[in-house]
mmCIF file of N, CA, C and O and ligand atoms in Angstrom:
data_model
loop_
_atom_site.group_PDB
_atom_site.id
_atom_site.type_symbol
_atom_site.label_atom_id
_atom_site.label_comp_id
_atom_site.label_asym_id
_atom_site.label_seq_id
_atom_site.Cartn_x
_atom_site.Cartn_y
_atom_site.Cartn_z
ATOM 1 N N MET B 4 -2.162 4.142 4.900
ATOM 2 C CA MET B 4 -1.272 2.797 4.744
ATOM 3 C C MET B 4 -1.076 1.518 5.334
ATOM 4 O O MET B 4 -1.680 1.733 6.983
ATOM 5 N N TYR B 5 -1.152 0.164 4.408
ATOM 6 C CA TYR B 5 -1.813 -0.591 5.917
ATOM 7 C C TYR B 5 -0.377 -1.098 6.535
ATOM 8 O O TYR B 5 0.585 -1.013 6.187
ATOM 9 N N VAL B 6 -0.739 -1.712 7.930
ATOM 10 C CA VAL B 6 0.284 -2.191 8.580
ATOM 11 C C VAL B 6 0.345 -3.417 8.398
ATOM 12 O O VAL B 6 1.497 -3.889 8.423
ATOM 13 N N CYS B 7 -0.539 -4.232 8.391
ATOM 14 C CA CYS B 7 -0.951 -5.586 8.921
ATOM 15 C C CYS B 7 -2.060 -5.756 7.929
ATOM 16 O O CYS B 7 -3.044 -5.706 7.258
ATOM 17 N N ILE B 8 -1.637 -6.475 6.676
ATOM 18 C CA ILE B 8 -2.041 -7.326 5.550
ATOM 19 C C ILE B 8 -2.952 -8.345 6.185
ATOM 20 O O ILE B 8 -4.299 -8.464 5.545
ATOM 21 N N CYS B 9 -2.178 -9.481 6.938
ATOM 22 C CA CYS B 9 -3.219 -10.161 6.774
ATOM 23 C C CYS B 9 -4.794 -10.058 7.689
ATOM 24 O O CYS B 9 -5.607 -10.355 7.160
ATOM 25 N N ASN B 10 -4.918 -8.989 8.835
ATOM 26 C CA ASN B 10 -5.514 -8.525 9.464
ATOM 27 C C ASN B 10 -6.495 -7.004 8.325
ATOM 28 O O ASN B 10 -7.416 -7.034 9.547
ATOM 29 N N ALA B 11 -5.758 -6.320 7.078
ATOM 30 C CA ALA B 11 -6.107 -5.510 6.907
ATOM 31 C C ALA B 11 -6.221 -3.994 7.489
ATOM 32 O O ALA B 11 -7.453 -3.331 8.351
ATOM 33 N N LEU B 12 -5.245 -3.833 8.897
ATOM 34 C CA LEU B 12 -5.070 -3.381 9.530
ATOM 35 C C LEU B 12 -4.680 -1.786 8.878
ATOM 36 O O LEU B 12 -3.442 -2.508 8.583
ATOM 37 N N ASN B 13 -5.320 -0.767 8.419
ATOM 38 C CA ASN B 13 -4.068 0.569 8.570
ATOM 39 C C ASN B 13 -3.690 1.182 9.414
ATOM 40 O O ASN B 13 -3.865 1.085 11.133
ATOM 41 N N THR B 14 -2.644 2.363 9.834
ATOM 42 C CA THR B 14 -2.137 2.991 10.516
ATOM 43 C C THR B 14 -3.086 3.940 11.230
ATOM 44 O O THR B 14 -2.719 3.939 12.460
ATOM 45 N N GLY B 15 -4.301 3.816 10.910
ATOM 46 C CA GLY B 15 -5.563 4.914 11.805
ATOM 47 C C GLY B 15 -5.721 4.107 12.569
ATOM 48 O O GLY B 15 -6.512 4.105 14.023
ATOM 49 N N ALA B 16 -6.186 2.709 11.794
ATOM 50 C CA ALA B 16 -6.626 1.300 13.092
ATOM 51 C C ALA B 16 -5.652 1.504 14.128
ATOM 52 O O ALA B 16 -5.895 0.911 15.702
ATOM 53 N N VAL B 17 -4.202 1.168 14.050
ATOM 54 C CA VAL B 17 -3.010 0.831 15.003
ATOM 55 C C VAL B 17 -3.088 2.017 15.633
ATOM 56 O O VAL B 17 -2.546 1.643 17.138
ATOM 57 N N ASN B 18 -2.599 3.364 15.460
ATOM 58 C CA ASN B 18 -2.927 4.093 16.050
ATOM 59 C C ASN B 18 -4.168 4.566 17.209
ATOM 60 O O ASN B 18 -3.464 4.938 18.438
ATOM 61 N N LYS B 19 -4.755 4.396 16.936
ATOM 62 C CA LYS B 19 -6.113 4.556 18.117
ATOM 63 C C LYS B 19 -5.425 3.358 18.887
ATOM 64 O O LYS B 19 -5.998 3.449 19.767
ATOM 65 N N ALA B 20 -5.516 2.011 18.345
ATOM 66 C CA ALA B 20 -5.612 1.250 19.696
ATOM 67 C C ALA B 20 -4.556 1.592 20.582
ATOM 68 O O ALA B 20 -4.978 1.546 21.494
ATOM 69 N N ILE B 21 -2.993 2.248 20.069
ATOM 70 C CA ILE B 21 -2.884 2.336 20.957
ATOM 71 C C ILE B 21 -2.849 3.499 21.816
ATOM 72 O O ILE B 21 -2.349 3.917 23.265
ATOM 73 N N ASP B 22 -3.549 4.879 21.184
ATOM 74 C CA ASP B 22 -3.690 5.751 21.904
ATOM 75 C C ASP B 22 -5.214 5.889 22.951
ATOM 76 O O ASP B 22 -5.205 6.322 23.971
ATOM 77 N N ASP B 23 -5.902 4.889 22.307
ATOM 78 C CA ASP B 23 -6.824 4.076 23.746
ATOM 79 C C ASP B 23 -6.062 3.346 24.859
ATOM 80 O O ASP B 23 -6.699 2.570 25.393
ATOM 81 N N GLY B 24 -4.377 3.201 24.438
ATOM 82 C CA GLY B 24 -4.179 2.246 26.057
ATOM 83 C C GLY B 24 -3.082 1.115 25.198
ATOM 84 O O GLY B 24 -2.470 0.956 26.227
ATOM 85 N N ALA B 25 -3.785 0.222 24.208
ATOM 86 C CA ALA B 25 -2.558 -0.253 23.895
ATOM 87 C C ALA B 25 -0.754 -0.485 24.166
ATOM 88 O O ALA B 25 -0.358 0.634 23.671
ATOM 89 N N SER B 26 -0.534 -0.975 24.534
ATOM 90 C CA SER B 26 1.105 -0.952 25.251
ATOM 91 C C SER B 26 1.291 -1.685 24.516
ATOM 92 O O SER B 26 3.319 -2.075 24.936
ATOM 93 N N THR B 27 1.060 -2.838 23.513
ATOM 94 C CA THR B 27 1.362 -4.020 24.005
ATOM 95 C C THR B 27 1.040 -4.104 22.565
ATOM 96 O O THR B 27 0.127 -4.237 21.566
ATOM 97 N N VAL B 28 2.302 -5.111 21.521
ATOM 98 C CA VAL B 28 1.188 -5.747 20.145
ATOM 99 C C VAL B 28 0.504 -6.096 19.961
ATOM 100 O O VAL B 28 -0.554 -6.314 19.639
ATOM 101 N N ALA B 29 0.588 -7.671 21.223
ATOM 102 C CA ALA B 29 -0.687 -8.069 21.496
ATOM 103 C C ALA B 29 -1.487 -7.385 21.932
ATOM 104 O O ALA B 29 -3.438 -8.061 21.256
ATOM 105 N N GLN B 30 -1.460 -6.555 22.509
ATOM 106 C CA GLN B 30 -2.942 -5.081 22.845
ATOM 107 C C GLN B 30 -3.612 -4.827 21.857
ATOM 108 O O GLN B 30 -4.359 -4.140 21.909
ATOM 109 N N VAL B 31 -2.498 -4.115 20.864
ATOM 110 C CA VAL B 31 -2.707 -3.745 19.381
ATOM 111 C C VAL B 31 -4.041 -4.820 18.793
ATOM 112 O O VAL B 31 -4.605 -4.661 18.475
ATOM 113 N N TYR B 32 -3.428 -6.241 18.602
ATOM 114 C CA TYR B 32 -4.186 -7.219 17.819
ATOM 115 C C TYR B 32 -5.305 -7.115 19.010
ATOM 116 O O TYR B 32 -6.338 -7.110 17.664
ATOM 117 N N LYS B 33 -5.344 -6.946 19.963
ATOM 118 C CA LYS B 33 -6.867 -7.956 20.407
ATOM 119 C C LYS B 33 -7.494 -6.278 20.646
ATOM 120 O O LYS B 33 -9.200 -6.612 20.218
ATOM 121 N N ALA B 34 -7.146 -5.251 20.581
ATOM 122 C CA ALA B 34 -8.154 -3.840 20.062
ATOM 123 C C ALA B 34 -8.397 -3.807 19.100
ATOM 124 O O ALA B 34 -9.680 -3.436 18.666
ATOM 125 N N CYS B 35 -7.814 -4.058 17.863
ATOM 126 C CA CYS B 35 -8.279 -4.301 16.295
ATOM 127 C C CYS B 35 -9.088 -5.164 16.388
ATOM 128 O O CYS B 35 -9.720 -4.964 14.883
ATOM 129 N N GLY B 36 -9.003 -6.056 17.335
ATOM 130 C CA GLY B 36 -10.346 -7.160 16.949
ATOM 131 C C GLY B 36 -9.359 -7.892 16.438
ATOM 132 O O GLY B 36 -10.111 -9.344 15.146
ATOM 133 N N ALA B 37 -8.364 -8.310 16.060
ATOM 134 C CA ALA B 37 -7.419 -9.365 14.969
ATOM 135 C C ALA B 37 -7.000 -10.332 15.569
ATOM 136 O O ALA B 37 -6.297 -10.228 16.824
ATOM 137 N N ALA B 38 -5.786 -11.142 15.250
ATOM 138 C CA ALA B 38 -5.179 -11.865 16.017
ATOM 139 C C ALA B 38 -3.853 -11.810 14.761
ATOM 140 O O ALA B 38 -4.465 -12.241 13.500
ATOM 141 N N PRO B 39 -3.051 -12.076 15.744
ATOM 142 C CA PRO B 39 -1.382 -12.599 14.024
ATOM 143 C C PRO B 39 -1.620 -13.974 13.035
ATOM 144 O O PRO B 39 -2.443 -14.649 13.656
ATOM 145 N N GLN B 40 -1.714 -13.438 12.108
ATOM 146 C CA GLN B 40 -1.172 -14.426 11.418
ATOM 147 C C GLN B 40 -0.269 -14.580 10.843
ATOM 148 O O GLN B 40 0.218 -16.040 11.632
ATOM 149 N N CYS B 41 0.403 -14.213 9.793
ATOM 150 C CA CYS B 41 2.115 -13.517 9.625
ATOM 151 C C CYS B 41 2.940 -14.070 10.389
ATOM 152 O O CYS B 41 4.285 -14.202 10.278
ATOM 153 N N GLY B 42 2.532 -13.276 10.868
ATOM 154 C CA GLY B 42 3.469 -12.185 12.103
ATOM 155 C C GLY B 42 4.474 -11.095 11.337
ATOM 156 O O GLY B 42 5.233 -9.923 12.081
ATOM 157 N N LYS B 43 4.180 -10.241 10.721
ATOM 158 C CA LYS B 43 5.527 -9.785 9.592
ATOM 159 C C LYS B 43 5.161 -7.979 9.930
ATOM 160 O O LYS B 43 5.413 -7.412 9.699
ATOM 161 N N CYS B 44 3.858 -7.791 10.522
ATOM 162 C CA CYS B 44 3.538 -7.330 11.177
ATOM 163 C C CYS B 44 4.138 -6.445 11.774
ATOM 164 O O CYS B 44 4.038 -5.019 12.709
ATOM 165 N N LYS B 45 4.578 -7.415 13.096
ATOM 166 C CA LYS B 45 5.360 -7.047 14.235
ATOM 167 C C LYS B 45 5.824 -6.037 14.601
ATOM 168 O O LYS B 45 5.794 -5.250 15.823
ATOM 169 N N CYS B 46 6.870 -6.248 13.766
ATOM 170 C CA CYS B 46 8.002 -5.061 13.404
ATOM 171 C C CYS B 46 7.824 -3.530 13.728
ATOM 172 O O CYS B 46 7.601 -2.596 14.458
ATOM 173 N N ALA B 47 6.892 -3.457 12.733
ATOM 174 C CA ALA B 47 6.273 -2.333 12.561
ATOM 175 C C ALA B 47 5.091 -1.511 13.741
ATOM 176 O O ALA B 47 5.699 -0.801 14.100
ATOM 177 N N ILE B 48 4.225 -3.018 14.602
ATOM 178 C CA ILE B 48 3.372 -2.303 15.413
ATOM 179 C C ILE B 48 4.589 -2.079 16.161
ATOM 180 O O ILE B 48 3.831 -1.220 17.029
ATOM 181 N N ARG B 49 5.501 -2.379 16.803
ATOM 182 C CA ARG B 49 5.909 -1.717 17.452
ATOM 183 C C ARG B 49 6.735 -0.758 17.469
ATOM 184 O O ARG B 49 6.499 0.146 18.583
ATOM 185 N N GLU B 50 7.317 -0.880 16.463
ATOM 186 C CA GLU B 50 8.016 0.976 15.603
ATOM 187 C C GLU B 50 6.945 1.204 16.380
ATOM 188 O O GLU B 50 7.236 3.062 16.543
ATOM 189 N N MET B 51 6.003 1.790 15.924
ATOM 190 C CA MET B 51 4.907 2.666 16.257
ATOM 191 C C MET B 51 4.509 2.447 17.245
ATOM 192 O O MET B 51 4.450 3.956 18.004
ATOM 193 N N LEU B 52 4.902 1.656 18.261
ATOM 194 C CA LEU B 52 4.295 1.798 19.998
ATOM 195 C C LEU B 52 5.703 2.488 20.568
ATOM 196 O O LEU B 52 5.167 3.583 21.390
ATOM 197 N N ASP B 53 6.601 2.402 19.665
ATOM 198 C CA ASP B 53 7.472 2.841 20.846
ATOM 199 C C ASP B 53 7.276 4.621 19.873
ATOM 200 O O ASP B 53 8.037 5.210 21.000
ATOM 201 N N ASP B 54 7.425 5.099 19.226
ATOM 202 C CA ASP B 54 7.027 6.223 18.583
ATOM 203 C C ASP B 54 5.812 6.795 19.507
ATOM 204 O O ASP B 54 5.939 7.795 19.693
ATOM 205 N N ARG B 55 4.404 6.200 19.814
ATOM 206 C CA ARG B 55 4.139 7.306 20.628
ATOM 207 C C ARG B 55 3.500 6.458 21.888
ATOM 208 O O ARG B 55 2.348 8.038 22.904
ATOM 209 N N THR B 56 4.426 6.124 22.513
ATOM 210 C CA THR B 56 4.395 5.731 23.436
ATOM 211 C C THR B 56 5.292 7.150 24.676
ATOM 212 O O THR B 56 6.184 6.463 24.222
ATOM 213 N N PRO B 57 4.283 7.681 25.617
ATOM 214 C CA PRO B 57 5.362 8.486 26.413
ATOM 215 C C PRO B 57 6.512 7.463 27.289
ATOM 216 O O PRO B 57 5.469 6.533 27.865
ATOM 217 N N LEU B 58 7.045 8.324 27.155
ATOM 218 C CA LEU B 58 8.597 7.986 27.945
ATOM 219 C C LEU B 58 7.765 8.114 29.581
ATOM 220 O O LEU B 58 7.098 9.001 29.523
ATOM 221 N N LYS B 59 8.339 7.132 30.420
ATOM 222 C CA LYS B 59 8.177 7.228 32.108
ATOM 223 C C LYS B 59 9.304 7.790 32.449
ATOM 224 O O LYS B 59 10.146 6.974 32.373
ATOM 225 N N VAL B 60 9.842 8.204 34.276
ATOM 226 C CA VAL B 60 11.058 7.952 34.712
ATOM 227 C C VAL B 60 9.477 7.893 35.706
ATOM 228 O O VAL B 60 9.007 8.240 36.629
ATOM 229 N N SER B 61 10.916 6.570 36.558
ATOM 230 C CA SER B 61 9.921 6.455 37.955
ATOM 231 C C SER B 61 8.123 5.648 38.065
ATOM 232 O O SER B 61 7.686 6.544 38.786
ATOM 233 N N GLY B 62 7.637 6.240 36.489
ATOM 234 C CA GLY B 62 6.476 5.103 36.416
ATOM 235 C C GLY B 62 5.133 6.512 35.572
ATOM 236 O O GLY B 62 4.600 6.659 36.612
ATOM 237 N N GLN B 63 6.396 7.606 36.525
ATOM 238 C CA GLN B 63 5.527 8.832 36.005
ATOM 239 C C GLN B 63 5.410 9.504 33.913
ATOM 240 O O GLN B 63 6.383 8.923 34.388
ATOM 241 N N PRO B 64 4.530 10.052 33.890
ATOM 242 C CA PRO B 64 5.302 10.369 32.729
ATOM 243 C C PRO B 64 5.858 11.377 32.861
ATOM 244 O O PRO B 64 5.587 12.156 32.883
ATOM 245 N N VAL B 65 7.200 11.723 30.881
ATOM 246 C CA VAL B 65 7.720 12.729 31.192
ATOM 247 C C VAL B 65 7.550 14.407 30.004
ATOM 248 O O VAL B 65 7.004 13.788 28.826
ATOM 249 N N ALA B 66 7.203 14.904 30.883
ATOM 250 C CA ALA B 66 7.010 16.294 30.161
ATOM 251 C C ALA B 66 7.843 16.470 28.481
ATOM 252 O O ALA B 66 9.463 15.809 28.673
ATOM 253 N N GLY B 67 6.986 16.671 27.347
ATOM 254 C CA GLY B 67 7.875 16.349 26.104
ATOM 255 C C GLY B 67 8.496 15.358 25.771
ATOM 256 O O GLY B 67 8.969 14.864 25.021
ATOM 257 N N ALA B 68 7.788 13.922 26.292
ATOM 258 C CA ALA B 68 8.482 13.053 25.357
ATOM 259 C C ALA B 68 7.749 12.763 24.019
ATOM 260 O O ALA B 68 7.977 12.252 23.568
ATOM 261 N N LEU B 69 6.245 13.270 23.662
ATOM 262 C CA LEU B 69 5.848 12.934 22.368
ATOM 263 C C LEU B 69 6.544 14.386 21.811
ATOM 264 O O LEU B 69 6.916 15.526 22.666
ATOM 265 N N PRO B 70 6.254 14.150 20.313
ATOM 266 C CA PRO B 70 7.234 15.228 20.240
ATOM 267 C C PRO B 70 5.721 16.619 19.853
ATOM 268 O O PRO B 70 4.712 16.122 19.815
ATOM 269 N N GLY B 71 6.517 17.889 20.094
ATOM 270 C CA GLY B 71 5.672 19.017 19.917
ATOM 271 C C GLY B 71 5.314 19.116 21.793
ATOM 272 O O GLY B 71 4.784 20.467 21.471
ATOM 273 N N THR B 72 5.174 18.738 22.383
ATOM 274 C CA THR B 72 5.285 18.243 23.496
ATOM 275 C C THR B 72 6.610 19.674 24.269
ATOM 276 O O THR B 72 6.873 19.613 23.788
ATOM 277 N N PRO B 73 6.465 20.407 24.922
ATOM 278 C CA PRO B 73 6.788 21.308 25.697
ATOM 279 C C PRO B 73 8.230 21.026 25.923
ATOM 280 O O PRO B 73 9.156 21.869 25.954
ATOM 281 N N ALA B 74 8.220 19.972 26.790
ATOM 282 C CA ALA B 74 10.253 19.862 27.392
ATOM 283 C C ALA B 74 10.524 18.857 26.656
ATOM 284 O O ALA B 74 9.919 18.090 25.941
ATOM 285 N N ASP B 75 12.278 18.842 27.088
ATOM 286 C CA ASP B 75 13.405 17.808 26.000
ATOM 287 C C ASP B 75 13.166 17.264 27.017
ATOM 288 O O ASP B 75 13.702 17.077 27.965
ATOM 289 N N PRO B 76 12.518 15.865 26.666
ATOM 290 C CA PRO B 76 12.730 14.391 27.358
ATOM 291 C C PRO B 76 14.119 14.040 27.957
ATOM 292 O O PRO B 76 14.379 13.768 28.797
ATOM 293 N N LEU B 77 15.295 14.627 27.136
ATOM 294 C CA LEU B 77 16.187 13.816 27.409
ATOM 295 C C LEU B 77 16.446 14.546 29.110
ATOM 296 O O LEU B 77 17.764 14.466 29.545
ATOM 297 N N ARG B 78 16.610 16.537 28.716
ATOM 298 C CA ARG B 78 17.313 17.845 29.783
ATOM 299 C C ARG B 78 15.672 16.954 30.973
ATOM 300 O O ARG B 78 16.659 16.670 32.613
ATOM 301 N N VAL B 79 14.891 15.970 30.926
ATOM 302 C CA VAL B 79 13.654 16.380 31.896
ATOM 303 C C VAL B 79 14.429 14.874 32.623
ATOM 304 O O VAL B 79 14.510 15.195 34.149
ATOM 305 N N ALA B 80 14.455 13.786 32.116
ATOM 306 C CA ALA B 80 15.354 12.496 32.901
ATOM 307 C C ALA B 80 16.700 13.024 33.237
ATOM 308 O O ALA B 80 17.323 12.414 34.609
ATOM 309 N N VAL B 81 17.811 14.133 32.956
ATOM 310 C CA VAL B 81 18.544 13.952 33.326
ATOM 311 C C VAL B 81 19.151 14.601 34.829
ATOM 312 O O VAL B 81 19.108 14.193 35.656
ATOM 313 N N ARG B 82 17.912 15.840 34.637
ATOM 314 C CA ARG B 82 17.125 17.015 35.676
ATOM 315 C C ARG B 82 16.919 15.680 37.369
ATOM 316 O O ARG B 82 17.212 15.647 38.046
ATOM 317 N N ALA B 83 16.408 14.498 37.102
ATOM 318 C CA ALA B 83 15.768 13.566 38.243
ATOM 319 C C ALA B 83 16.029 12.337 38.336
ATOM 320 O O ALA B 83 16.618 12.182 39.549
ATOM 321 N N ALA B 84 17.371 12.268 37.099
ATOM 322 C CA ALA B 84 18.372 10.978 38.027
ATOM 323 C C ALA B 84 19.620 12.078 38.848
ATOM 324 O O ALA B 84 19.080 13.080 39.150
HETATM 325 S S1 LIG N 115 0.865 -8.602 8.456
HETATM 326 FE FE1 LIG N 115 0.123 -8.653 10.694
HETATM 327 S S2 LIG N 115 -0.036 -11.035 10.141
HETATM 328 FE FE2 LIG N 115 0.844 -10.794 8.592
#
């Protein structure tokens, strides 16, 4: 599925950019060799970043922050508080 029509970026390209370390919309565009045109895709890319970026507490990744990982991130965050 296309996420960005202007740059012909599909979900695979955006997810790869995120998995390779992009943590902002601008970094996703850059990693894909693209630049924003109309900007209508920014919210979709932001949602993909939020869905795929692991939660961090005090700069440390939280176990279970991604679906399918073992611990419940909310319980870990409460225990750490
Ligand atoms: S849809 Fe991505 S810049 Fe237009």
